[in-house]
GROMACS .gro file of C-alpha atoms in nm:
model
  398
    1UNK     CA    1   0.000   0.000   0.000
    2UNK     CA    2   0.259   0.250   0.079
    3UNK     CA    3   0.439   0.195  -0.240
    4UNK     CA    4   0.118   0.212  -0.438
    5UNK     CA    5   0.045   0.588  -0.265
    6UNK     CA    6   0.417   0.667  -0.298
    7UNK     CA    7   0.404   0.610  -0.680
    8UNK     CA    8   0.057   0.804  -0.739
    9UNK     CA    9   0.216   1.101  -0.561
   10UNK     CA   10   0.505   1.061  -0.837
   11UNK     CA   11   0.275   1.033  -1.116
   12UNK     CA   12  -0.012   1.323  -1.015
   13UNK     CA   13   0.247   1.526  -0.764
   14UNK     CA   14   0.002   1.566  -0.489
   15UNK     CA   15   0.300   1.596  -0.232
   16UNK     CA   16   0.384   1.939  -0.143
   17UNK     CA   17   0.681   2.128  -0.244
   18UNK     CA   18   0.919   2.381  -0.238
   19UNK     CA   19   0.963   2.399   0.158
   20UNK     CA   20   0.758   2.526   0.432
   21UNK     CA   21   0.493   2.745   0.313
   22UNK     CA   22   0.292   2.819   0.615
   23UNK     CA   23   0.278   3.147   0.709
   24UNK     CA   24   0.111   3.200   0.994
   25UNK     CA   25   0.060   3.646   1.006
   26UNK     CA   26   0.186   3.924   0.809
   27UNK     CA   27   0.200   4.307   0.815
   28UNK     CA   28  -0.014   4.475   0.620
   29UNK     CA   29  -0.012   4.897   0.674
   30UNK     CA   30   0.079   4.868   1.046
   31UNK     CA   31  -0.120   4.575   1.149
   32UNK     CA   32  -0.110   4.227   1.170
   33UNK     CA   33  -0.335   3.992   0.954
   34UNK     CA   34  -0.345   3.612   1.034
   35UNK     CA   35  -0.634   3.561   0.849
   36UNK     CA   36  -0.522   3.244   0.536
   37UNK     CA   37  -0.726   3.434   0.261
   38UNK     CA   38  -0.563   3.816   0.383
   39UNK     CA   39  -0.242   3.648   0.414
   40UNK     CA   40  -0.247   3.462   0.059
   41UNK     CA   41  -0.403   3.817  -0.073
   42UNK     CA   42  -0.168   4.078   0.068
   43UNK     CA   43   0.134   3.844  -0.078
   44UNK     CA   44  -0.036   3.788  -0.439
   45UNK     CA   45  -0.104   4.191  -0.407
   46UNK     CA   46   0.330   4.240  -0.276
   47UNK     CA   47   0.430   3.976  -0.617
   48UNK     CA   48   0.210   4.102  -0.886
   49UNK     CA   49   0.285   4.494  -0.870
   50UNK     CA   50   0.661   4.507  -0.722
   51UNK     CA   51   0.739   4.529  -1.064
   52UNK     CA   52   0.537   4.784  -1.172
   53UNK     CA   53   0.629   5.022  -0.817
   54UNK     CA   54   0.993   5.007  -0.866
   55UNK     CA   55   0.902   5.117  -1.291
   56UNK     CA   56   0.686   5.406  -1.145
   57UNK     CA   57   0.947   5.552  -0.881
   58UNK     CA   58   1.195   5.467  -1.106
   59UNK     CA   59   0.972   5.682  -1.361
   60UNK     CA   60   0.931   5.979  -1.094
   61UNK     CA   61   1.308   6.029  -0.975
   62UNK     CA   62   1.456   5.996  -1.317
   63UNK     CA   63   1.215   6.267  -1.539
   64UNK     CA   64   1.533   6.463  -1.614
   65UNK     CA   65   1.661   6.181  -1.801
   66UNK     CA   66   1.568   6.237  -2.180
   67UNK     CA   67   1.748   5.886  -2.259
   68UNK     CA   68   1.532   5.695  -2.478
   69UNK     CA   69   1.596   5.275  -2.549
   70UNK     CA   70   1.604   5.330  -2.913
   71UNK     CA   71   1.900   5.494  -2.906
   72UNK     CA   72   2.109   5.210  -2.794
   73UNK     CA   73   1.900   4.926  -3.020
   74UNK     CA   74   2.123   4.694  -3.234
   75UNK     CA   75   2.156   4.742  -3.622
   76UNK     CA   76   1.814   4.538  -3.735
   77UNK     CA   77   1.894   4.210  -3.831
   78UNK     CA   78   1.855   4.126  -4.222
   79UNK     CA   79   1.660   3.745  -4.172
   80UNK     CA   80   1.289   3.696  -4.012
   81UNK     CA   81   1.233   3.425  -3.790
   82UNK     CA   82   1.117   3.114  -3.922
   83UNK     CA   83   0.894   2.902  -3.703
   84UNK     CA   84   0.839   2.532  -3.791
   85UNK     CA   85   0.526   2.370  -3.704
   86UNK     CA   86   0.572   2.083  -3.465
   87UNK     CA   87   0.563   1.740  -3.519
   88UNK     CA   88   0.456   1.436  -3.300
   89UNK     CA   89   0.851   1.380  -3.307
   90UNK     CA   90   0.956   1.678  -3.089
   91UNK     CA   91   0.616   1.669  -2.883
   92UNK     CA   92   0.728   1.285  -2.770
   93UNK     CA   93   1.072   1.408  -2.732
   94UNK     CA   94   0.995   1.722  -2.507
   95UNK     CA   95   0.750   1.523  -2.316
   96UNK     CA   96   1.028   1.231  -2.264
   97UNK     CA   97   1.267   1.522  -2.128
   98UNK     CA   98   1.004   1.669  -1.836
   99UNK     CA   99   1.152   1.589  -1.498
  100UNK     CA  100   0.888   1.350  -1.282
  101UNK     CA  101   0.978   1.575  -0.953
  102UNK     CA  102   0.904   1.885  -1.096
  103UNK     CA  103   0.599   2.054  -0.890
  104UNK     CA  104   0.242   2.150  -1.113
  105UNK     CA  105   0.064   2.457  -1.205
  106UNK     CA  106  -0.250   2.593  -1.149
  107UNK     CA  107  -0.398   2.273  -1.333
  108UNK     CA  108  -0.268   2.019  -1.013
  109UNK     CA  109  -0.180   1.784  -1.363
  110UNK     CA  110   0.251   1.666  -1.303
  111UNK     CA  111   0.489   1.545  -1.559
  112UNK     CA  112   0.468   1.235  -1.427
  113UNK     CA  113   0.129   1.184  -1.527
  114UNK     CA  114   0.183   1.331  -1.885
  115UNK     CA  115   0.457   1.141  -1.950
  116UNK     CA  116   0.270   0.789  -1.845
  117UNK     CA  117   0.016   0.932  -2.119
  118UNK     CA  118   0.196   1.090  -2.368
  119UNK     CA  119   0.021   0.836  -2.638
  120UNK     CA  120  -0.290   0.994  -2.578
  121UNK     CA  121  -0.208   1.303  -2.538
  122UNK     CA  122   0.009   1.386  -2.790
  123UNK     CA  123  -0.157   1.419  -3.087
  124UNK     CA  124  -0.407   1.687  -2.892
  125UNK     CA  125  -0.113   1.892  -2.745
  126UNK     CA  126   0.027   1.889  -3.152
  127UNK     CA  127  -0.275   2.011  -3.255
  128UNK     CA  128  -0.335   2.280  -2.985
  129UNK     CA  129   0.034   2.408  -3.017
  130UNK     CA  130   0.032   2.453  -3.419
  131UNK     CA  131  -0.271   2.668  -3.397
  132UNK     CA  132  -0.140   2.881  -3.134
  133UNK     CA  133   0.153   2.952  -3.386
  134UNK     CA  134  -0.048   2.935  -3.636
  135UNK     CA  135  -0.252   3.251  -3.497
  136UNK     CA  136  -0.042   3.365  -3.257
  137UNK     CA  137  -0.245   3.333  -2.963
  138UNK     CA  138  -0.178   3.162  -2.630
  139UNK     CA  139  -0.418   2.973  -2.482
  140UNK     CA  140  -0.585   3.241  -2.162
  141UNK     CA  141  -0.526   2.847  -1.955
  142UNK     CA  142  -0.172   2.864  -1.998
  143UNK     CA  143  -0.128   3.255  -1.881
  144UNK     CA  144  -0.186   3.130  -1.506
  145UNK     CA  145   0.081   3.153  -1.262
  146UNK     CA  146   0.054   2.962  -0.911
  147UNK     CA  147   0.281   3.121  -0.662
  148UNK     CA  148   0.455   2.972  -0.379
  149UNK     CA  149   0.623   3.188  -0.150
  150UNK     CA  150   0.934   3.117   0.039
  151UNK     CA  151   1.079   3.242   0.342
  152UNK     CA  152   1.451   3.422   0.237
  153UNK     CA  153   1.609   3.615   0.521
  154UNK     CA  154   1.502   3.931   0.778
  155UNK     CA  155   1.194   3.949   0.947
  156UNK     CA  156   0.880   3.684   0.860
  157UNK     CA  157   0.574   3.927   0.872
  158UNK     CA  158   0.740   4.153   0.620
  159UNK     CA  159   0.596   4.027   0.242
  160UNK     CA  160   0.948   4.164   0.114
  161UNK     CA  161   1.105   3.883   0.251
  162UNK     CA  162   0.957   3.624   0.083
  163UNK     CA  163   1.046   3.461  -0.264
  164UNK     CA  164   0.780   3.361  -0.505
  165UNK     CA  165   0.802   3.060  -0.655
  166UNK     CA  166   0.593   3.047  -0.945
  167UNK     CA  167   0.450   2.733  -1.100
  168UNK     CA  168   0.297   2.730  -1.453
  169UNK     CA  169   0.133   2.456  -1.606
  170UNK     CA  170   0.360   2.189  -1.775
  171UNK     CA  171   0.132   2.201  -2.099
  172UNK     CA  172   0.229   2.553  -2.110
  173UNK     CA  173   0.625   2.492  -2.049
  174UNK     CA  174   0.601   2.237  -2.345
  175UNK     CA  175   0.468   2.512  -2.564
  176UNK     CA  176   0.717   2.727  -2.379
  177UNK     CA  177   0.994   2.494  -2.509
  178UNK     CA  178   0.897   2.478  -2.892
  179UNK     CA  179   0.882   2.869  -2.922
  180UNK     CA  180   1.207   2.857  -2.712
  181UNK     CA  181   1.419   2.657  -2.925
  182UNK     CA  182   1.305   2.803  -3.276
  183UNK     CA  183   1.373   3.157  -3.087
  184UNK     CA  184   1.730   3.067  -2.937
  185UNK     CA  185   1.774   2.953  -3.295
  186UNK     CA  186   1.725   3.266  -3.453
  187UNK     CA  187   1.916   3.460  -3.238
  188UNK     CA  188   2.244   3.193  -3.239
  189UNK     CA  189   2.205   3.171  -3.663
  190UNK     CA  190   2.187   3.587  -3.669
  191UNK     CA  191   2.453   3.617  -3.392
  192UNK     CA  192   2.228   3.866  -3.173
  193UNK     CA  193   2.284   3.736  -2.866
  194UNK     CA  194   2.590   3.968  -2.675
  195UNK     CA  195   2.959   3.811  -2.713
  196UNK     CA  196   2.964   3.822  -2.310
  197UNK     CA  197   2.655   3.765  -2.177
  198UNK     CA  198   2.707   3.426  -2.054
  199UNK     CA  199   2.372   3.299  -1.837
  200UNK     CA  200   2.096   3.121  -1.975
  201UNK     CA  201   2.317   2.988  -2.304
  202UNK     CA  202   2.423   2.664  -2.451
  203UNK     CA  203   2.803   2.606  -2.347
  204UNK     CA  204   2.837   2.908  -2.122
  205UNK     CA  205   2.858   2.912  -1.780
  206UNK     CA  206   2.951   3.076  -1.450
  207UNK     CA  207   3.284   2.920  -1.447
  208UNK     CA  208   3.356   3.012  -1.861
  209UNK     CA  209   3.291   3.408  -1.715
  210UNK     CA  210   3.520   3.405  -1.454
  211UNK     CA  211   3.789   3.206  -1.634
  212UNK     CA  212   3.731   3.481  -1.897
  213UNK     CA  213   3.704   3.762  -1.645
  214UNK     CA  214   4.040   3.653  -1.463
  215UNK     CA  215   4.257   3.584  -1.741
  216UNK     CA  216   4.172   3.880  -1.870
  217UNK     CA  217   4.259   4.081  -1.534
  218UNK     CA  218   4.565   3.901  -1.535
  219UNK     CA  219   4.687   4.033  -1.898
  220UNK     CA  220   4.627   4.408  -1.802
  221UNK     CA  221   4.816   4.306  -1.444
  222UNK     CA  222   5.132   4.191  -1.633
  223UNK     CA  223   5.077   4.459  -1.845
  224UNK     CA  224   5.131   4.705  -1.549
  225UNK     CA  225   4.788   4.843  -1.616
  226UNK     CA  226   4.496   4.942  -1.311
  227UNK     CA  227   4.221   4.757  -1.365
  228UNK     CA  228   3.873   4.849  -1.233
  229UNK     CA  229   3.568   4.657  -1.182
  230UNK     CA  230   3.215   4.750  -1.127
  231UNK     CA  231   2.942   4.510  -1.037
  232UNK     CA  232   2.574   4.637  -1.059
  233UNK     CA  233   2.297   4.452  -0.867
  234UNK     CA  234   1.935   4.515  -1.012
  235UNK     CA  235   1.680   4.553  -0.812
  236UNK     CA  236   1.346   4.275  -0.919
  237UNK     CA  237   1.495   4.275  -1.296
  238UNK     CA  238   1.293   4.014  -1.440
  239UNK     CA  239   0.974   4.139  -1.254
  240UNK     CA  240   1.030   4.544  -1.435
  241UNK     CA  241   1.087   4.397  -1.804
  242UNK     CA  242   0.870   4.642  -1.977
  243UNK     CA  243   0.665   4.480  -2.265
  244UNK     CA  244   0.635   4.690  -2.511
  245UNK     CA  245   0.978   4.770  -2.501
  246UNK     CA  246   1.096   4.418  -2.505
  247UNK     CA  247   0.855   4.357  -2.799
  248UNK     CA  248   0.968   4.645  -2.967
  249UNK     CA  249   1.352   4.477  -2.923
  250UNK     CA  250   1.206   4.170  -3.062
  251UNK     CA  251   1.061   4.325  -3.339
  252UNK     CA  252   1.424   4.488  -3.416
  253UNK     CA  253   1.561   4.151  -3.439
  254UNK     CA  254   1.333   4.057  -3.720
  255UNK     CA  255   1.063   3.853  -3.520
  256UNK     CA  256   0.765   3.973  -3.698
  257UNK     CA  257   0.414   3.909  -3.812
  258UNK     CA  258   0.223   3.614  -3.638
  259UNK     CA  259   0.570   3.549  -3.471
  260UNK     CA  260   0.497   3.903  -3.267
  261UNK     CA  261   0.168   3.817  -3.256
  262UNK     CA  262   0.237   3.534  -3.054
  263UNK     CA  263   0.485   3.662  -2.813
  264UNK     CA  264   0.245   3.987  -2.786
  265UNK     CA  265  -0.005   3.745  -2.674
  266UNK     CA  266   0.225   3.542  -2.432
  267UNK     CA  267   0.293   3.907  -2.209
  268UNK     CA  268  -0.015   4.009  -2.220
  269UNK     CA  269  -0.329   3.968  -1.991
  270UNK     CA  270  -0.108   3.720  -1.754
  271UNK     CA  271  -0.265   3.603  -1.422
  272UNK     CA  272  -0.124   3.491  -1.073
  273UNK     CA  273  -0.258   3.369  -0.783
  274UNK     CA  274  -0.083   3.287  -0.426
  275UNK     CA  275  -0.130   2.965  -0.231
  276UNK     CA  276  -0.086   2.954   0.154
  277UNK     CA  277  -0.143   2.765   0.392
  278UNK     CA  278  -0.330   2.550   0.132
  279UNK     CA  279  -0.547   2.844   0.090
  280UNK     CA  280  -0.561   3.067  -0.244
  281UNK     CA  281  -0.570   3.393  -0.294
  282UNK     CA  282  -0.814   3.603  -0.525
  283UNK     CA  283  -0.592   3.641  -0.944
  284UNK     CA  284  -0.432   3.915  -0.991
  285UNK     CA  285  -0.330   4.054  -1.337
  286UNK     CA  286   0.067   4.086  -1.414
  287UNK     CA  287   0.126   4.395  -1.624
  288UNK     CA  288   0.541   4.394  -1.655
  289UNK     CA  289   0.799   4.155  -1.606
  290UNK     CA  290   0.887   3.819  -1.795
  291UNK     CA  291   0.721   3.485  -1.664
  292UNK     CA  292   0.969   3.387  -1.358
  293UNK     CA  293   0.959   3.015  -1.342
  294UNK     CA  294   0.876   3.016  -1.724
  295UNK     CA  295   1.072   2.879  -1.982
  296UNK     CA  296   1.065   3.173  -2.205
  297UNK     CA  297   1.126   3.392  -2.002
  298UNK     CA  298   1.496   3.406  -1.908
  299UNK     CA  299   1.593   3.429  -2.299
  300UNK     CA  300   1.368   3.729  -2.295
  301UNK     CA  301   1.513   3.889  -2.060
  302UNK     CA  302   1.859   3.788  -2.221
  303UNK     CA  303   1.678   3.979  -2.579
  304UNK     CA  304   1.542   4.269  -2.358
  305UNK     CA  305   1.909   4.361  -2.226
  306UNK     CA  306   2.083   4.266  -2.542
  307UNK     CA  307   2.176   4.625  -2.641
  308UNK     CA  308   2.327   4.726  -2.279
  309UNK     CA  309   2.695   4.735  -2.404
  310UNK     CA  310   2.591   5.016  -2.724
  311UNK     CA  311   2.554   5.265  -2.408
  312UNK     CA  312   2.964   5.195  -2.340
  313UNK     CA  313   3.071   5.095  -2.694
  314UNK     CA  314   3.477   5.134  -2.571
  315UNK     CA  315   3.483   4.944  -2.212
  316UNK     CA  316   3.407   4.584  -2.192
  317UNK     CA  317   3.153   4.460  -1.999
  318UNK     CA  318   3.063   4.125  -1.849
  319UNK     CA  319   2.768   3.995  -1.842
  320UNK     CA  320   2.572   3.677  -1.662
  321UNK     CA  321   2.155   3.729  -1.700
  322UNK     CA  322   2.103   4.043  -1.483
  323UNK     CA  323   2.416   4.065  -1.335
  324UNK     CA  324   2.608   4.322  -1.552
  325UNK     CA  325   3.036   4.387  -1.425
  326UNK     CA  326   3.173   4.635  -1.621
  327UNK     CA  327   3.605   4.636  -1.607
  328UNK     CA  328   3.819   4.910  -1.733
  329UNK     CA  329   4.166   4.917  -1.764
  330UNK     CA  330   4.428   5.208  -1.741
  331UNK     CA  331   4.793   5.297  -1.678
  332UNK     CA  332   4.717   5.485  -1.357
  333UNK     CA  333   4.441   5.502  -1.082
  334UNK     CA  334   4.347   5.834  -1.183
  335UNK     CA  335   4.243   5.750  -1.563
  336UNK     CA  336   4.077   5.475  -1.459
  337UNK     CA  337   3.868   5.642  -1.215
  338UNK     CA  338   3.817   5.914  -1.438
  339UNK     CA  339   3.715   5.664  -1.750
  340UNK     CA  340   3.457   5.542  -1.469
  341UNK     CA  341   3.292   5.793  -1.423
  342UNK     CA  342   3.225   5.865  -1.763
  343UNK     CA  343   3.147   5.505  -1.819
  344UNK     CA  344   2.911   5.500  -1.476
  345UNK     CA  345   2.705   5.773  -1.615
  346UNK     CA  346   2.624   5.646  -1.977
  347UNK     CA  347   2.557   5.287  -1.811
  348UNK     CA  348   2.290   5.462  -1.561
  349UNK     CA  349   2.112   5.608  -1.858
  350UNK     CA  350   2.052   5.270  -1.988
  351UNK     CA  351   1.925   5.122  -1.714
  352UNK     CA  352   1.692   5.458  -1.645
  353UNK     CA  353   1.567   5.469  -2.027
  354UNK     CA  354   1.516   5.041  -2.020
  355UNK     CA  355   1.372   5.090  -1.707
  356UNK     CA  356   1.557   4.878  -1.466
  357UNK     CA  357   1.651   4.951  -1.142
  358UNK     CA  358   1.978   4.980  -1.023
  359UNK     CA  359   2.037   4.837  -0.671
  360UNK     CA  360   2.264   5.136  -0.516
  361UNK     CA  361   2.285   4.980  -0.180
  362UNK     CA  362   2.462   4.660  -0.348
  363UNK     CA  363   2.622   4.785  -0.669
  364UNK     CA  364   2.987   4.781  -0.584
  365UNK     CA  365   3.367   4.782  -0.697
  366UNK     CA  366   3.709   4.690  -0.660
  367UNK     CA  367   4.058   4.754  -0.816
  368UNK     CA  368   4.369   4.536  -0.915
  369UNK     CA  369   4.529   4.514  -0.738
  370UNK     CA  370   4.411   4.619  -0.395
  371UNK     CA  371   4.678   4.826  -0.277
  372UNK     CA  372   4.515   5.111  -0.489
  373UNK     CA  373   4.214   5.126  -0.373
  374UNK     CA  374   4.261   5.368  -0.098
  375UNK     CA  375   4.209   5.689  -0.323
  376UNK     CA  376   3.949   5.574  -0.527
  377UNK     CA  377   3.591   5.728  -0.495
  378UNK     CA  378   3.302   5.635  -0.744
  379UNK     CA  379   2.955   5.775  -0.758
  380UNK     CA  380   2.630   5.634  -0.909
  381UNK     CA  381   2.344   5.865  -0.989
  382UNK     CA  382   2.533   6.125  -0.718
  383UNK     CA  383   2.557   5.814  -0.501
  384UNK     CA  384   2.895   5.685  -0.364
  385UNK     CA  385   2.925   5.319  -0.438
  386UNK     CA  386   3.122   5.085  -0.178
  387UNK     CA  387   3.452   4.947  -0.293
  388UNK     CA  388   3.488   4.552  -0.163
  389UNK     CA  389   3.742   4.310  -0.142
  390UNK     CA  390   3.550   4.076  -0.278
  391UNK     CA  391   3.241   4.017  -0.459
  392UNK     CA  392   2.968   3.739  -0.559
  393UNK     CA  393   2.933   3.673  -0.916
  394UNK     CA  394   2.607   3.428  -0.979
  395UNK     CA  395   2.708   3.183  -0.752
  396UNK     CA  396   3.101   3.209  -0.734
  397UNK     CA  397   3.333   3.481  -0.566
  398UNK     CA  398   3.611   3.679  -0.705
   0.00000   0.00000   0.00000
């Protein structure tokens, strides 16, 4: 008997996961709420607009700023997309691929029990998935986010300090994973993607960047050269994507007609709800970011911040998903600093006219070597940054 239950929670995933999830009172405006419905509401509420706060004060500090994202847009690209239909091939393949542990969406329906029936099933999932690209819409079913919040670090009745998790159905990641692949194609054939951003791409990795990063440090070292780096930390990047400028990007790089139909369709009119305590909060509609816990959504972001280096075309930067590490190189501390400053200011622009948020508190720097960094002082948006002796890159150190 208990292997019989142990395998039906493998197939259907009725076991819970993703860690403790009971929250037992929050603060909402001064006072507590321990109510499961207020509790699952208030976080929903917290996950479904950070996004959109940080764009709006972002919006009302920076008016001065007369940057606009088009002027740092790539060169159009000469070839359109192409997007194959599917065939039962890939469908069997992609379904063959899910991982049995992964958690459900909205739907309650695991991998486990899709792959058991993939027979069935996929000739209605091939059918379902060439008309969506066929018209480019999504599905409104597949637009529904179930979030899971977990517990990070500071004080438990604060909403801040909680992570969603967000769970999507697995019909939708299969979709996800078609439109993927024929995107991440385009972009590799065309050569879009940045020479250095290195997260979320076939054969690059955290270690590749810093074995880049560090031999490079070490050529301007024997070189007797300064060298000065600059790590920015963004503040909720994949929750402030702004759609219509990342579908205006995609449009740049040739992915037009139904194509942009489709992806217009995937941002738009997006859903969440929040589940505590086994209790679920009311949907709420998602009006910015890219999909966390999505398939799609990481390579968007990696197409949405594409452009970043245009704003300092003569200093290299280094790039892994959101976080950005610019390095400059000099023969003295003094033209280094100097070429920082300049460098600091046209970066901030970017991230003001893309509307991303620069973390000030946690954007920091250091200099090779570290006997010189004594007299150097750097400023962000009239800010002083801190200098460090080390700093976390993904998940190594330098």
């Amino acid at each position: 008997m208990k292997t019989i239950w142990k395998n039906l929670n493998t197939i259907c995933s009725y076991k819970q996961k993703g860690g403790n999830t009971e929250i037992s009172e929050l603060l909402q405006n001064d006072c507590i709420i321990n109510d499961p419905i207020e509790v699952s509401t208030h976080l929903n509420n917290y996950f479904s607009t950070v996004g959109e706060k940080l764009v709006g004060e972002l919006n009302k500090n920076h008016q001065q700023c007369n940057s606009d994202f088009t002027e740092y847009l790539n060169s159009p690209v000469k070839h359109s997309i192409f997007v194959a239909p599917v065939n039962l091939e890939e469908i069997n393949r992609l379904v063959r691929q899910l991982n049995k542990s992964k958690s459900p969406g909205p739907d309650n329906i695991g991998p486990g029990l899709i792959k058991e029936n993939v027979e069935t099933l996929n000739k209605p999932l091939l059918h379902i998935f060439n008309l969506s690209l066929s018209t480019g819409i999504v599905p409104s079913k597949m637009k529904i986010a179930k979030i899971v919040p977990i517990y990070k670090k500071g004080d438990r009745k604060h909403a801040c300090n909680y992570r969603p998790i967000s769970l999507l159905s697995i019909f939708d990641k299969l979709l996800e994973k078609v439109v993927r692949n024929r995107l991440y194609y385009h972009l590799q054939r065309n050569n879009i993607l940045y020479n250095y951003q290195f997260g979320f791409r076939h054969n690059h990795s955290t270690t590749l960047a810093l074995v880049e990063v560090i031999d490079n440090i070490l050529q301007n070292l024997d070189n007797k050269e300064t060298v000065l780096g600059i790590y920015f930390d963004l503040q909720k990047a994949f929750d402030t994507v702004n759609h219509d400028i990342l579908l205006h990007k995609l449009h740049n790089y040739r992915v037009r007609g139904v194509v942009y139909d489709w992806f217009k369709s995937y941002l738009t009119d997006r859903y969440q709800y929040t589940t505590v305590n086994k209790t679920n909060s009311p949907t709420a509609k998602v009006t910015c970011g890219v999909p966390q816990g999505s398939v799609l959504g990481p390579l968007l972001f990696l197409v949405y911040v594409n452009d970043i280096a245009n704003s300092v075309p003569n200093n290299k930067l280094r790039i892994f998903a959101d976080d950005t590490n610019l390095f400059i190189a000099g023969d003295s501390t003094d033209s280094v600093t100097r070429a920082a400053d300049i460098a600091l200011d046209a970066l901030y622009k970017w991230f003001v006219a893309n509307k991303l948020s620069v973390n000030l508190d946690k954007t920091c720097f250091m200099v090779f070597p570290d006997s010189k960094t004594d007299d150097v002082r750097l400023t962000l948006n009239g800010i002083q940054i801190k200098k460090v002796t080390s700093c976390r890159y993904s998940r190594c150190y330098y």
